[in-house]
Amino acid sequence: MHSILVAPSILACDFGCLHQEVHRVEEAGADWLHLDVMDGHFVDNISFGPAFVDATAAVATIPVDTHLMVSRPDHYLPRFLGSSQNITIHVEADCDIAQTLGAIRDAGRTCGLSLRPGTPFSAVAPYLEVIDLLLVMTVEPGFGGQSFQEAMLLKIAEAAKKRALKKLAYRLEVDGGINAKTAAQCIDAGADTLVAGTSVFRAPDMKSAIQHIRGSKP
Ligand code: DX5
Ligand code: ZN
């Protein structure tokens, strides 16, 4: 189906050296850059906004995968369309989900839909035909460095099965507590796009960490 991609989350990088960190992770083999936007309302944390995403995209040479952990993605969407190749909203957000997904695609971007660990797969089922990516959160959104929730492997497998059954082509992304071990479990369950923050940016050897997450251990 899809090639395995590794999308390091810059939430775990040294923000004081943003340009160098983006370059470092690209050199280490990252496929995408995952940017976690948090509004302090949808999640109990505030990370960064459109200006930071623009600044990151300006120095990046790989696609920007923006994860909007915000209550009103419809309201803020126009400010992210300029510099993100993929924009993911949450099914729990307070907006018309189908309309917002459509607005992302109408702007020529790919659209993603994400769900919290406590949200059942059935919540995203109505949208599977209109998304390019499904992001299964394997931690409660809001913070990096949390432990992987093994129970989410069932949800990943359900999403992969549904994709095959309905002959759909969305990417299956996972996010939270992803390292070489948990990545292998997620790939076995059907995931193809792996977000990793701590395990990449805190790794002694970033290139090796990305290779091991991708499963292409040398
Ligand atoms: C959490 C974010 C994740 C997080 C991943 O709300 O969506 O992308 O940054 O960080 P690690 O890989 O450290 O769990
Ligand atoms: Zn994320």
mmCIF file of C-alpha atoms and ligand atoms in Angstrom:
data_model
loop_
_atom_site.group_PDB
_atom_site.id
_atom_site.type_symbol
_atom_site.label_atom_id
_atom_site.label_comp_id
_atom_site.label_asym_id
_atom_site.label_seq_id
_atom_site.Cartn_x
_atom_site.Cartn_y
_atom_site.Cartn_z
ATOM 1 C CA MET A 1 0.000 0.000 0.000
ATOM 2 C CA HIS A 2 2.093 2.960 1.173
ATOM 3 C CA SER A 3 5.821 3.327 1.753
ATOM 4 C CA ILE A 4 6.788 3.673 5.400
ATOM 5 C CA LEU A 5 7.401 7.338 6.290
ATOM 6 C CA VAL A 6 8.945 8.815 9.425
ATOM 7 C CA ALA A 7 7.658 12.237 10.456
ATOM 8 C CA PRO A 8 9.675 13.592 13.415
ATOM 9 C CA SER A 9 7.670 15.902 15.671
ATOM 10 C CA ILE A 10 9.594 19.118 16.209
ATOM 11 C CA LEU A 11 7.780 19.582 19.529
ATOM 12 C CA ALA A 12 10.769 17.679 20.949
ATOM 13 C CA CYS A 13 13.438 19.780 19.229
ATOM 14 C CA ASP A 14 15.497 22.675 20.625
ATOM 15 C CA PHE A 15 13.310 25.634 19.607
ATOM 16 C CA GLY A 16 16.236 27.958 20.209
ATOM 17 C CA CYS A 17 18.032 26.355 17.269
ATOM 18 C CA LEU A 18 15.058 25.730 15.030
ATOM 19 C CA HIS A 19 16.856 26.146 11.706
ATOM 20 C CA GLN A 20 19.708 23.841 12.745
ATOM 21 C CA GLU A 21 17.284 21.254 14.170
ATOM 22 C CA VAL A 22 15.236 21.169 10.962
ATOM 23 C CA HIS A 23 18.413 20.730 8.942
ATOM 24 C CA ARG A 24 19.721 18.070 11.356
ATOM 25 C CA VAL A 25 16.581 15.932 11.166
ATOM 26 C CA GLU A 26 16.400 16.262 7.375
ATOM 27 C CA GLU A 27 20.018 15.170 7.099
ATOM 28 C CA ALA A 28 19.190 12.228 9.374
ATOM 29 C CA GLY A 29 16.593 10.981 6.882
ATOM 30 C CA ALA A 30 13.231 12.385 8.020
ATOM 31 C CA ASP A 31 10.517 12.106 5.357
ATOM 32 C CA TRP A 32 8.130 14.730 6.760
ATOM 33 C CA LEU A 33 8.210 17.303 9.552
ATOM 34 C CA HIS A 34 5.353 16.905 12.022
ATOM 35 C CA LEU A 35 4.226 20.173 13.601
ATOM 36 C CA ASP A 36 2.014 20.010 16.685
ATOM 37 C CA VAL A 37 -0.184 23.087 17.001
ATOM 38 C CA MET A 38 -1.918 23.280 20.388
ATOM 39 C CA ASP A 39 -4.402 25.974 21.475
ATOM 40 C CA GLY A 40 -4.482 25.430 25.266
ATOM 41 C CA HIS A 41 -8.203 24.623 24.959
ATOM 42 C CA PHE A 42 -8.534 21.415 22.936
ATOM 43 C CA VAL A 43 -5.491 20.169 24.858
ATOM 44 C CA ASP A 44 -4.052 21.450 28.144
ATOM 45 C CA ASN A 45 -0.959 22.893 26.488
ATOM 46 C CA ILE A 46 -0.010 25.728 24.139
ATOM 47 C CA SER A 47 2.793 24.989 21.638
ATOM 48 C CA PHE A 48 3.101 27.341 18.672
ATOM 49 C CA GLY A 49 0.997 29.040 15.988
ATOM 50 C CA PRO A 50 0.934 29.950 12.291
ATOM 51 C CA ALA A 51 3.997 32.223 12.385
ATOM 52 C CA PHE A 52 6.121 29.406 13.798
ATOM 53 C CA VAL A 53 4.782 26.937 11.233
ATOM 54 C CA ASP A 54 5.579 29.433 8.457
ATOM 55 C CA ALA A 55 9.095 29.964 9.820
ATOM 56 C CA THR A 56 9.685 26.214 10.014
ATOM 57 C CA ALA A 57 8.329 25.601 6.520
ATOM 58 C CA ALA A 58 10.549 28.404 5.197
ATOM 59 C CA VAL A 59 13.703 26.509 6.218
ATOM 60 C CA ALA A 60 12.386 22.993 5.535
ATOM 61 C CA THR A 61 12.991 21.088 2.314
ATOM 62 C CA ILE A 62 10.624 18.206 3.195
ATOM 63 C CA PRO A 63 6.808 18.249 3.504
ATOM 64 C CA VAL A 64 5.236 19.867 6.581
ATOM 65 C CA ASP A 65 2.591 17.717 8.271
ATOM 66 C CA THR A 66 0.606 20.016 10.571
ATOM 67 C CA HIS A 67 -1.420 18.454 13.384
ATOM 68 C CA LEU A 68 -4.053 20.910 14.610
ATOM 69 C CA MET A 69 -4.899 20.092 18.196
ATOM 70 C CA VAL A 70 -7.295 23.016 18.330
ATOM 71 C CA SER A 71 -11.010 23.312 19.086
ATOM 72 C CA ARG A 72 -11.794 25.459 16.030
ATOM 73 C CA PRO A 73 -9.600 24.281 13.130
ATOM 74 C CA ASP A 74 -12.157 25.755 10.694
ATOM 75 C CA HIS A 75 -11.545 29.231 12.098
ATOM 76 C CA TYR A 76 -7.732 29.044 12.013
ATOM 77 C CA LEU A 77 -7.352 26.951 8.852
ATOM 78 C CA PRO A 78 -6.595 29.807 6.412
ATOM 79 C CA ARG A 79 -3.494 30.706 8.464
ATOM 80 C CA PHE A 80 -2.019 27.209 7.998
ATOM 81 C CA LEU A 81 -2.827 26.552 4.356
ATOM 82 C CA GLY A 82 0.168 28.517 3.086
ATOM 83 C CA SER A 83 2.951 26.359 4.464
ATOM 84 C CA SER A 84 1.597 22.892 5.280
ATOM 85 C CA GLN A 85 1.383 20.085 2.747
ATOM 86 C CA ASN A 86 -0.836 18.018 5.024
ATOM 87 C CA ILE A 87 -3.235 19.398 7.634
ATOM 88 C CA THR A 88 -4.827 17.114 10.194
ATOM 89 C CA ILE A 89 -7.812 18.117 12.331
ATOM 90 C CA HIS A 90 -9.398 16.238 15.216
ATOM 91 C CA VAL A 91 -12.782 14.543 14.895
ATOM 92 C CA GLU A 92 -13.521 15.841 18.423
ATOM 93 C CA ALA A 93 -13.135 19.490 17.291
ATOM 94 C CA ASP A 94 -16.072 21.936 17.500
ATOM 95 C CA CYS A 95 -16.678 22.415 13.781
ATOM 96 C CA ASP A 96 -18.244 20.883 10.717
ATOM 97 C CA ILE A 97 -15.688 18.118 10.132
ATOM 98 C CA ALA A 98 -16.643 17.271 6.542
ATOM 99 C CA GLN A 99 -16.718 20.938 5.547
ATOM 100 C CA THR A 100 -13.316 21.623 7.118
ATOM 101 C CA LEU A 101 -11.735 18.562 5.504
ATOM 102 C CA GLY A 102 -13.163 19.733 2.185
ATOM 103 C CA ALA A 103 -11.712 23.214 2.663
ATOM 104 C CA ILE A 104 -8.241 21.706 3.168
ATOM 105 C CA ARG A 105 -8.523 19.703 -0.041
ATOM 106 C CA ASP A 106 -10.004 22.646 -1.951
ATOM 107 C CA ALA A 107 -6.833 24.538 -1.073
ATOM 108 C CA GLY A 108 -4.748 21.805 -2.706
ATOM 109 C CA ARG A 109 -3.510 20.269 0.553
ATOM 110 C CA THR A 110 -4.000 16.728 1.761
ATOM 111 C CA CYS A 111 -6.370 16.401 4.698
ATOM 112 C CA GLY A 112 -5.999 14.254 7.786
ATOM 113 C CA LEU A 113 -8.376 13.300 10.563
ATOM 114 C CA SER A 114 -7.208 12.347 14.045
ATOM 115 C CA LEU A 115 -8.849 10.760 17.078
ATOM 116 C CA ARG A 116 -7.890 10.647 20.730
ATOM 117 C CA PRO A 117 -7.231 7.282 22.426
ATOM 118 C CA GLY A 118 -10.643 7.468 24.109
ATOM 119 C CA THR A 119 -12.528 8.114 20.873
ATOM 120 C CA PRO A 120 -13.831 4.940 19.172
ATOM 121 C CA PHE A 121 -12.977 4.258 15.522
ATOM 122 C CA SER A 122 -16.692 4.558 14.702
ATOM 123 C CA ALA A 123 -16.387 8.341 15.201
ATOM 124 C CA VAL A 124 -14.213 8.682 12.078
ATOM 125 C CA ALA A 125 -16.001 6.038 9.983
ATOM 126 C CA PRO A 126 -18.265 8.600 8.220
ATOM 127 C CA TYR A 127 -15.223 10.459 6.881
ATOM 128 C CA LEU A 128 -12.991 7.677 5.592
ATOM 129 C CA GLU A 129 -13.875 8.331 1.963
ATOM 130 C CA VAL A 130 -12.908 12.012 2.177
ATOM 131 C CA ILE A 131 -9.533 11.869 3.949
ATOM 132 C CA ASP A 132 -6.014 11.367 2.714
ATOM 133 C CA LEU A 133 -4.662 10.407 6.146
ATOM 134 C CA LEU A 134 -5.984 8.967 9.400
ATOM 135 C CA LEU A 135 -3.957 9.819 12.515
ATOM 136 C CA VAL A 136 -4.478 7.365 15.370
ATOM 137 C CA MET A 137 -3.202 9.000 18.581
ATOM 138 C CA THR A 138 -1.265 6.485 20.632
ATOM 139 C CA VAL A 139 -1.047 8.899 23.576
ATOM 140 C CA GLU A 140 -3.444 11.531 24.928
ATOM 141 C CA PRO A 141 -2.649 14.594 22.793
ATOM 142 C CA GLY A 142 -0.951 17.586 24.387
ATOM 143 C CA PHE A 143 2.536 16.531 25.369
ATOM 144 C CA GLY A 144 5.542 14.711 23.993
ATOM 145 C CA GLY A 145 7.478 12.103 25.966
ATOM 146 C CA GLN A 146 4.459 10.022 27.068
ATOM 147 C CA SER A 147 4.234 6.220 27.038
ATOM 148 C CA PHE A 148 2.733 4.375 24.080
ATOM 149 C CA GLN A 149 -0.768 3.014 24.707
ATOM 150 C CA GLU A 150 -0.675 -0.615 23.479
ATOM 151 C CA ALA A 151 -4.472 -0.774 23.413
ATOM 152 C CA MET A 152 -4.358 1.522 20.357
ATOM 153 C CA LEU A 153 -2.942 -1.360 18.281
ATOM 154 C CA LEU A 154 -6.496 -2.697 18.003
ATOM 155 C CA LYS A 155 -7.719 0.639 16.634
ATOM 156 C CA ILE A 156 -4.837 0.772 14.146
ATOM 157 C CA ALA A 157 -5.673 -2.757 12.961
ATOM 158 C CA GLU A 158 -9.360 -1.797 12.658
ATOM 159 C CA ALA A 159 -8.437 1.251 10.568
ATOM 160 C CA ALA A 160 -6.203 -0.840 8.308
ATOM 161 C CA LYS A 161 -8.870 -3.513 7.887
ATOM 162 C CA LYS A 162 -11.547 -0.940 7.028
ATOM 163 C CA ARG A 163 -9.184 0.693 4.509
ATOM 164 C CA ALA A 164 -8.638 -2.621 2.754
ATOM 165 C CA LEU A 165 -12.313 -3.623 2.929
ATOM 166 C CA LYS A 166 -13.520 -0.349 1.398
ATOM 167 C CA LYS A 167 -10.564 -0.181 -1.004
ATOM 168 C CA LEU A 168 -9.548 3.233 0.325
ATOM 169 C CA ALA A 169 -6.085 4.751 0.163
ATOM 170 C CA TYR A 170 -5.666 6.972 3.231
ATOM 171 C CA ARG A 171 -2.301 6.925 4.938
ATOM 172 C CA LEU A 172 -2.426 5.447 8.452
ATOM 173 C CA GLU A 173 -0.364 7.629 10.783
ATOM 174 C CA VAL A 174 0.435 6.998 14.460
ATOM 175 C CA ASP A 175 1.620 9.563 16.973
ATOM 176 C CA GLY A 176 2.837 9.355 20.548
ATOM 177 C CA GLY A 177 5.460 7.205 22.252
ATOM 178 C CA ILE A 178 6.757 5.924 18.920
ATOM 179 C CA ASN A 179 10.229 4.358 18.984
ATOM 180 C CA ALA A 180 11.850 1.409 17.197
ATOM 181 C CA LYS A 181 9.866 -1.124 19.277
ATOM 182 C CA THR A 182 6.444 0.505 19.176
ATOM 183 C CA ALA A 183 6.897 1.492 15.525
ATOM 184 C CA ALA A 184 7.373 -2.175 14.611
ATOM 185 C CA GLN A 185 4.154 -3.057 16.479
ATOM 186 C CA CYS A 186 2.248 -0.270 14.683
ATOM 187 C CA ILE A 187 3.595 -1.248 11.251
ATOM 188 C CA ASP A 188 2.586 -4.867 11.936
ATOM 189 C CA ALA A 189 -0.913 -3.580 12.755
ATOM 190 C CA GLY A 190 -1.062 -1.635 9.468
ATOM 191 C CA ALA A 191 0.413 1.818 10.124
ATOM 192 C CA ASP A 192 2.627 3.363 7.435
ATOM 193 C CA THR A 193 3.400 6.868 8.737
ATOM 194 C CA LEU A 194 5.191 7.236 12.048
ATOM 195 C CA VAL A 195 5.400 10.406 14.108
ATOM 196 C CA ALA A 196 8.222 10.439 16.627
ATOM 197 C CA GLY A 197 9.471 13.310 18.762
ATOM 198 C CA THR A 198 11.455 12.249 21.804
ATOM 199 C CA SER A 199 12.865 9.040 20.312
ATOM 200 C CA VAL A 200 14.336 11.027 17.407
ATOM 201 C CA PHE A 201 15.402 14.382 18.846
ATOM 202 C CA ARG A 202 16.820 12.880 22.046
ATOM 203 C CA ALA A 203 18.591 10.021 20.239
ATOM 204 C CA PRO A 204 22.402 9.875 20.448
ATOM 205 C CA ASP A 205 22.365 8.863 16.780
ATOM 206 C CA MET A 206 19.400 10.500 15.035
ATOM 207 C CA LYS A 207 20.004 8.800 11.687
ATOM 208 C CA SER A 208 20.041 5.358 13.279
ATOM 209 C CA ALA A 209 16.923 6.176 15.322
ATOM 210 C CA ILE A 210 15.003 7.115 12.177
ATOM 211 C CA GLN A 211 16.235 4.018 10.342
ATOM 212 C CA HIS A 212 15.149 1.772 13.225
ATOM 213 C CA ILE A 213 11.729 3.433 13.426
ATOM 214 C CA ARG A 214 11.279 2.978 9.680
ATOM 215 C CA GLY A 215 12.302 -0.631 10.110
ATOM 216 C CA SER A 216 15.141 -0.297 7.663
ATOM 217 C CA LYS A 217 17.724 -1.329 10.228
ATOM 218 C CA PRO A 218 21.054 -1.447 8.354
HETATM 219 C C1 DX5 B 1 1.344 14.954 21.238
HETATM 220 C C2 DX5 B 1 1.828 15.202 19.834
HETATM 221 C C3 DX5 B 1 2.868 14.228 19.395
HETATM 222 C C4 DX5 B 1 4.114 14.274 20.243
HETATM 223 C C5 DX5 B 1 4.942 13.044 19.985
HETATM 224 O O1 DX5 B 1 0.184 15.697 21.454
HETATM 225 O O2 DX5 B 1 0.749 15.106 18.937
HETATM 226 O O3 DX5 B 1 3.230 14.490 18.033
HETATM 227 O O4 DX5 B 1 4.855 15.429 19.939
HETATM 228 O O5 DX5 B 1 5.982 13.082 20.878
HETATM 229 P P1 DX5 B 1 6.708 11.752 21.405
HETATM 230 O O6 DX5 B 1 7.194 11.071 20.161
HETATM 231 O O7 DX5 B 1 7.792 12.293 22.267
HETATM 232 O O8 DX5 B 1 5.676 10.947 22.128
HETATM 233 ZN ZN ZN B 2 1.192 15.226 16.666
#
